[in-house]
PDB file of C-alpha atoms in Angstrom:
ATOM      1  CA  PRO I  13       9.448  10.642  11.814  1.00  0.00           C
ATOM      2  CA  ILE I  14      10.980   9.222   8.963  1.00  0.00           C
ATOM      3  CA  SER I  15       9.185  11.637   6.650  1.00  0.00           C
ATOM      4  CA  ASP I  16       6.674  14.442   7.057  1.00  0.00           C
ATOM      5  CA  VAL I  17       3.796  12.732   5.157  1.00  0.00           C
ATOM      6  CA  LEU I  18       0.642  12.707   7.436  1.00  0.00           C
ATOM      7  CA  LEU I  19      -1.780  10.793   4.704  1.00  0.00           C
ATOM      8  CA  ALA I  20      -0.216   7.778   2.891  1.00  0.00           C
ATOM      9  CA  ASN I  21      -1.591   4.918   0.610  1.00  0.00           C
ATOM     10  CA  PHE I  22      -4.979   6.445  -0.030  1.00  0.00           C
ATOM     11  CA  SER I  23      -6.920   4.253  -2.280  1.00  0.00           C
ATOM     12  CA  VAL I  24     -10.466   3.594  -3.676  1.00  0.00           C
ATOM     13  CA  LEU I  25     -11.149   0.056  -4.807  1.00  0.00           C
ATOM     14  CA  PRO I  26     -12.522  -1.067  -7.248  1.00  0.00           C
ATOM     15  CA  GLU I  27     -12.364   1.705  -9.855  1.00  0.00           C
ATOM     16  CA  VAL I  28     -15.970   1.338 -10.715  1.00  0.00           C
ATOM     17  CA  VAL I  29     -18.888  -0.124  -8.611  1.00  0.00           C
ATOM     18  CA  THR I  30     -22.422  -1.005  -9.313  1.00  0.00           C
ATOM     19  CA  PRO I  31     -24.267  -0.992  -6.109  1.00  0.00           C
ATOM     20  CA  ASN I  32     -27.200  -2.883  -7.440  1.00  0.00           C
ATOM     21  CA  GLY I  33     -27.473  -5.489  -4.650  1.00  0.00           C
ATOM     22  CA  ASP I  34     -26.175  -8.553  -6.701  1.00  0.00           C
ATOM     23  CA  GLY I  35     -23.104  -8.845  -4.554  1.00  0.00           C
ATOM     24  CA  ILE I  36     -20.565  -8.077  -7.232  1.00  0.00           C
ATOM     25  CA  ASN I  37     -19.004  -4.838  -7.154  1.00  0.00           C
ATOM     26  CA  ASP I  38     -21.575  -3.467  -4.679  1.00  0.00           C
ATOM     27  CA  LEU I  39     -19.069  -1.757  -2.233  1.00  0.00           C
ATOM     28  CA  ILE I  40     -16.262   0.653  -2.501  1.00  0.00           C
ATOM     29  CA  GLU I  41     -13.284   0.111  -0.075  1.00  0.00           C
ATOM     30  CA  ILE I  42     -11.313   3.131   1.142  1.00  0.00           C
ATOM     31  CA  GLY I  43      -8.061   2.703   2.642  1.00  0.00           C
ATOM     32  CA  TYR I  44      -5.619   5.218   4.067  1.00  0.00           C
ATOM     33  CA  ASP I  45      -2.592   5.306   6.471  1.00  0.00           C
ATOM     34  CA  VAL I  46      -2.310   8.175   8.981  1.00  0.00           C
ATOM     35  CA  THR I  47       1.397   8.653   9.875  1.00  0.00           C
ATOM     36  CA  ASN I  48       3.492  10.892  12.328  1.00  0.00           C
ATOM     37  CA  ILE I  49       0.311  11.724  14.495  1.00  0.00           C
ATOM     38  CA  ALA I  50       0.739  10.790  18.363  1.00  0.00           C
ATOM     39  CA  ARG I  51      -2.146  12.924  19.788  1.00  0.00           C
ATOM     40  CA  LEU I  52      -5.739  12.305  18.627  1.00  0.00           C
ATOM     41  CA  SER I  53      -6.586  14.431  15.641  1.00  0.00           C
ATOM     42  CA  PRO I  54      -9.894  15.000  13.642  1.00  0.00           C
ATOM     43  CA  ILE I  55     -10.266  13.099  10.387  1.00  0.00           C
ATOM     44  CA  THR I  56     -13.047  12.919   7.893  1.00  0.00           C
ATOM     45  CA  VAL I  57     -13.854  10.918   4.710  1.00  0.00           C
ATOM     46  CA  ARG I  58     -16.572  12.498   2.631  1.00  0.00           C
ATOM     47  CA  ILE I  59     -18.090  12.031  -0.478  1.00  0.00           C
ATOM     48  CA  TYR I  60     -19.155  14.709  -2.725  1.00  0.00           C
ATOM     49  CA  ASP I  61     -21.082  15.135  -6.155  1.00  0.00           C
ATOM     50  CA  LEU I  62     -19.316  16.970  -9.113  1.00  0.00           C
ATOM     51  CA  SER I  63     -21.242  20.208  -8.200  1.00  0.00           C
ATOM     52  CA  GLY I  64     -19.446  20.369  -4.777  1.00  0.00           C
ATOM     53  CA  ARG I  65     -22.437  19.298  -2.679  1.00  0.00           C
ATOM     54  CA  MET I  66     -21.609  16.797   0.061  1.00  0.00           C
ATOM     55  CA  ILE I  67     -23.693  13.719  -0.502  1.00  0.00           C
ATOM     56  CA  ARG I  68     -22.184  11.330   2.296  1.00  0.00           C
ATOM     57  CA  LYS I  69     -20.250  11.551   5.268  1.00  0.00           C
ATOM     58  CA  LEU I  70     -18.490   8.348   5.956  1.00  0.00           C
ATOM     59  CA  VAL I  71     -15.952   8.901   8.699  1.00  0.00           C
ATOM     60  CA  GLU I  72     -15.736  11.720  11.211  1.00  0.00           C
ATOM     61  CA  GLU I  73     -13.639  10.674  14.309  1.00  0.00           C
ATOM     62  CA  GLU I  74     -10.243  11.407  16.236  1.00  0.00           C
ATOM     63  CA  VAL I  75      -7.307   9.111  15.155  1.00  0.00           C
ATOM     64  CA  VAL I  76      -3.662   8.796  15.760  1.00  0.00           C
ATOM     65  CA  SER I  77      -1.269   7.032  13.562  1.00  0.00           C
ATOM     66  CA  GLY I  78      -2.501   3.700  11.960  1.00  0.00           C
ATOM     67  CA  ARG I  79      -4.132   2.014   8.986  1.00  0.00           C
ATOM     68  CA  PHE I  80      -7.789   2.595   8.291  1.00  0.00           C
ATOM     69  CA  LYS I  81     -10.402   1.119   6.053  1.00  0.00           C
ATOM     70  CA  THR I  82     -14.094   2.090   5.486  1.00  0.00           C
ATOM     71  CA  GLN I  83     -16.492   1.308   2.791  1.00  0.00           C
ATOM     72  CA  TRP I  84     -19.194   3.124   0.809  1.00  0.00           C
ATOM     73  CA  ASP I  85     -22.267   1.354  -0.291  1.00  0.00           C
ATOM     74  CA  GLY I  86     -23.306   3.920  -3.062  1.00  0.00           C
ATOM     75  CA  LEU I  87     -25.816   5.589  -0.748  1.00  0.00           C
ATOM     76  CA  ASP I  88     -26.227   9.183   0.238  1.00  0.00           C
ATOM     77  CA  ASN I  89     -26.984  10.547   3.640  1.00  0.00           C
ATOM     78  CA  HIS I  90     -30.662   9.831   3.304  1.00  0.00           C
ATOM     79  CA  GLY I  91     -30.158   6.103   2.170  1.00  0.00           C
ATOM     80  CA  SER I  92     -30.958   6.574  -1.446  1.00  0.00           C
ATOM     81  CA  LEU I  93     -28.741   5.441  -4.033  1.00  0.00           C
ATOM     82  CA  VAL I  94     -26.654   7.932  -6.139  1.00  0.00           C
ATOM     83  CA  SER I  95     -27.060   8.342  -9.772  1.00  0.00           C
ATOM     84  CA  PRO I  96     -24.398   6.968 -12.089  1.00  0.00           C
ATOM     85  CA  GLY I  97     -21.319   9.085 -12.330  1.00  0.00           C
ATOM     86  CA  HIS I  98     -17.984  10.217 -10.665  1.00  0.00           C
ATOM     87  CA  TYR I  99     -17.861  11.172  -7.049  1.00  0.00           C
ATOM     88  CA  PRO I 100     -14.798  12.930  -5.493  1.00  0.00           C
ATOM     89  CA  ILE I 101     -13.965  11.200  -2.185  1.00  0.00           C
ATOM     90  CA  VAL I 102     -12.050  13.706   0.203  1.00  0.00           C
ATOM     91  CA  LEU I 103      -9.925  12.596   3.239  1.00  0.00           C
ATOM     92  CA  SER I 104      -9.213  15.387   5.435  1.00  0.00           C
ATOM     93  CA  LEU I 105      -6.940  15.346   8.455  1.00  0.00           C
ATOM     94  CA  GLU I 106      -6.330  18.278  10.867  1.00  0.00           C
ATOM     95  CA  ALA I 107      -3.037  18.065  12.445  1.00  0.00           C
ATOM     96  CA  GLY I 108      -1.023  20.503  14.632  1.00  0.00           C
ATOM     97  CA  THR I 109       0.584  21.524  11.527  1.00  0.00           C
ATOM     98  CA  GLY I 110      -2.339  22.255   9.400  1.00  0.00           C
ATOM     99  CA  THR I 111      -5.083  20.479   7.464  1.00  0.00           C
ATOM    100  CA  VAL I 112      -4.127  17.718   4.858  1.00  0.00           C
ATOM    101  CA  ARG I 113      -6.414  16.852   2.066  1.00  0.00           C
ATOM    102  CA  GLU I 114      -6.454  14.134  -0.437  1.00  0.00           C
ATOM    103  CA  ILE I 115      -8.903  13.395  -3.207  1.00  0.00           C
ATOM    104  CA  GLN I 116      -9.779  10.194  -5.212  1.00  0.00           C
ATOM    105  CA  LEU I 117     -12.655   9.401  -7.332  1.00  0.00           C
ATOM    106  CA  ALA I 118     -15.344   7.028  -7.038  1.00  0.00           C
ATOM    107  CA  ARG I 119     -17.230   5.798 -10.399  1.00  0.00           C
ATOM    108  CA  ILE I 120     -20.652   4.562 -10.081  1.00  0.00           C
ATOM    109  CA  ALA I 121     -22.234   2.582 -12.991  1.00  0.00           C
ATOM    110  CA  TYR I 122     -25.597   0.578 -13.405  1.00  0.00           C
TER     111      TYR I 122
END
C-alpha cells in the first residue's frame, strides 16, 4: 500500500439540509473511500443525536477497497423527521489491524 490510511475522503454535503420535501437541500450525501482492504471487512455508517443515542443506521455491510456514497433524508429509524440540530455521523471500519472511526457533523434546519 502507498499509505496506511484505511478511510479517506469522508465527506458530508451539503453542510446544512432542510429535509422538508421541497426538493431543495432535502438530502445529505455521505461519501468515503476505503483503502488498503483486500478482504471483506465490516463497515457501518450511523447517525447519532448529541446525547449519543443512535437515531439511524444507514450502512451495515462488508466491503473491500473502493469509493462509496450513501444519503440521509433526515429521518430516524422509525421514519420520523429528526428535530433541527447537529447530528454526528460516525463511519466505522473493522479491519484486521483494528477499528477505524471517523466523525462528521450533519446539520438539520427547518
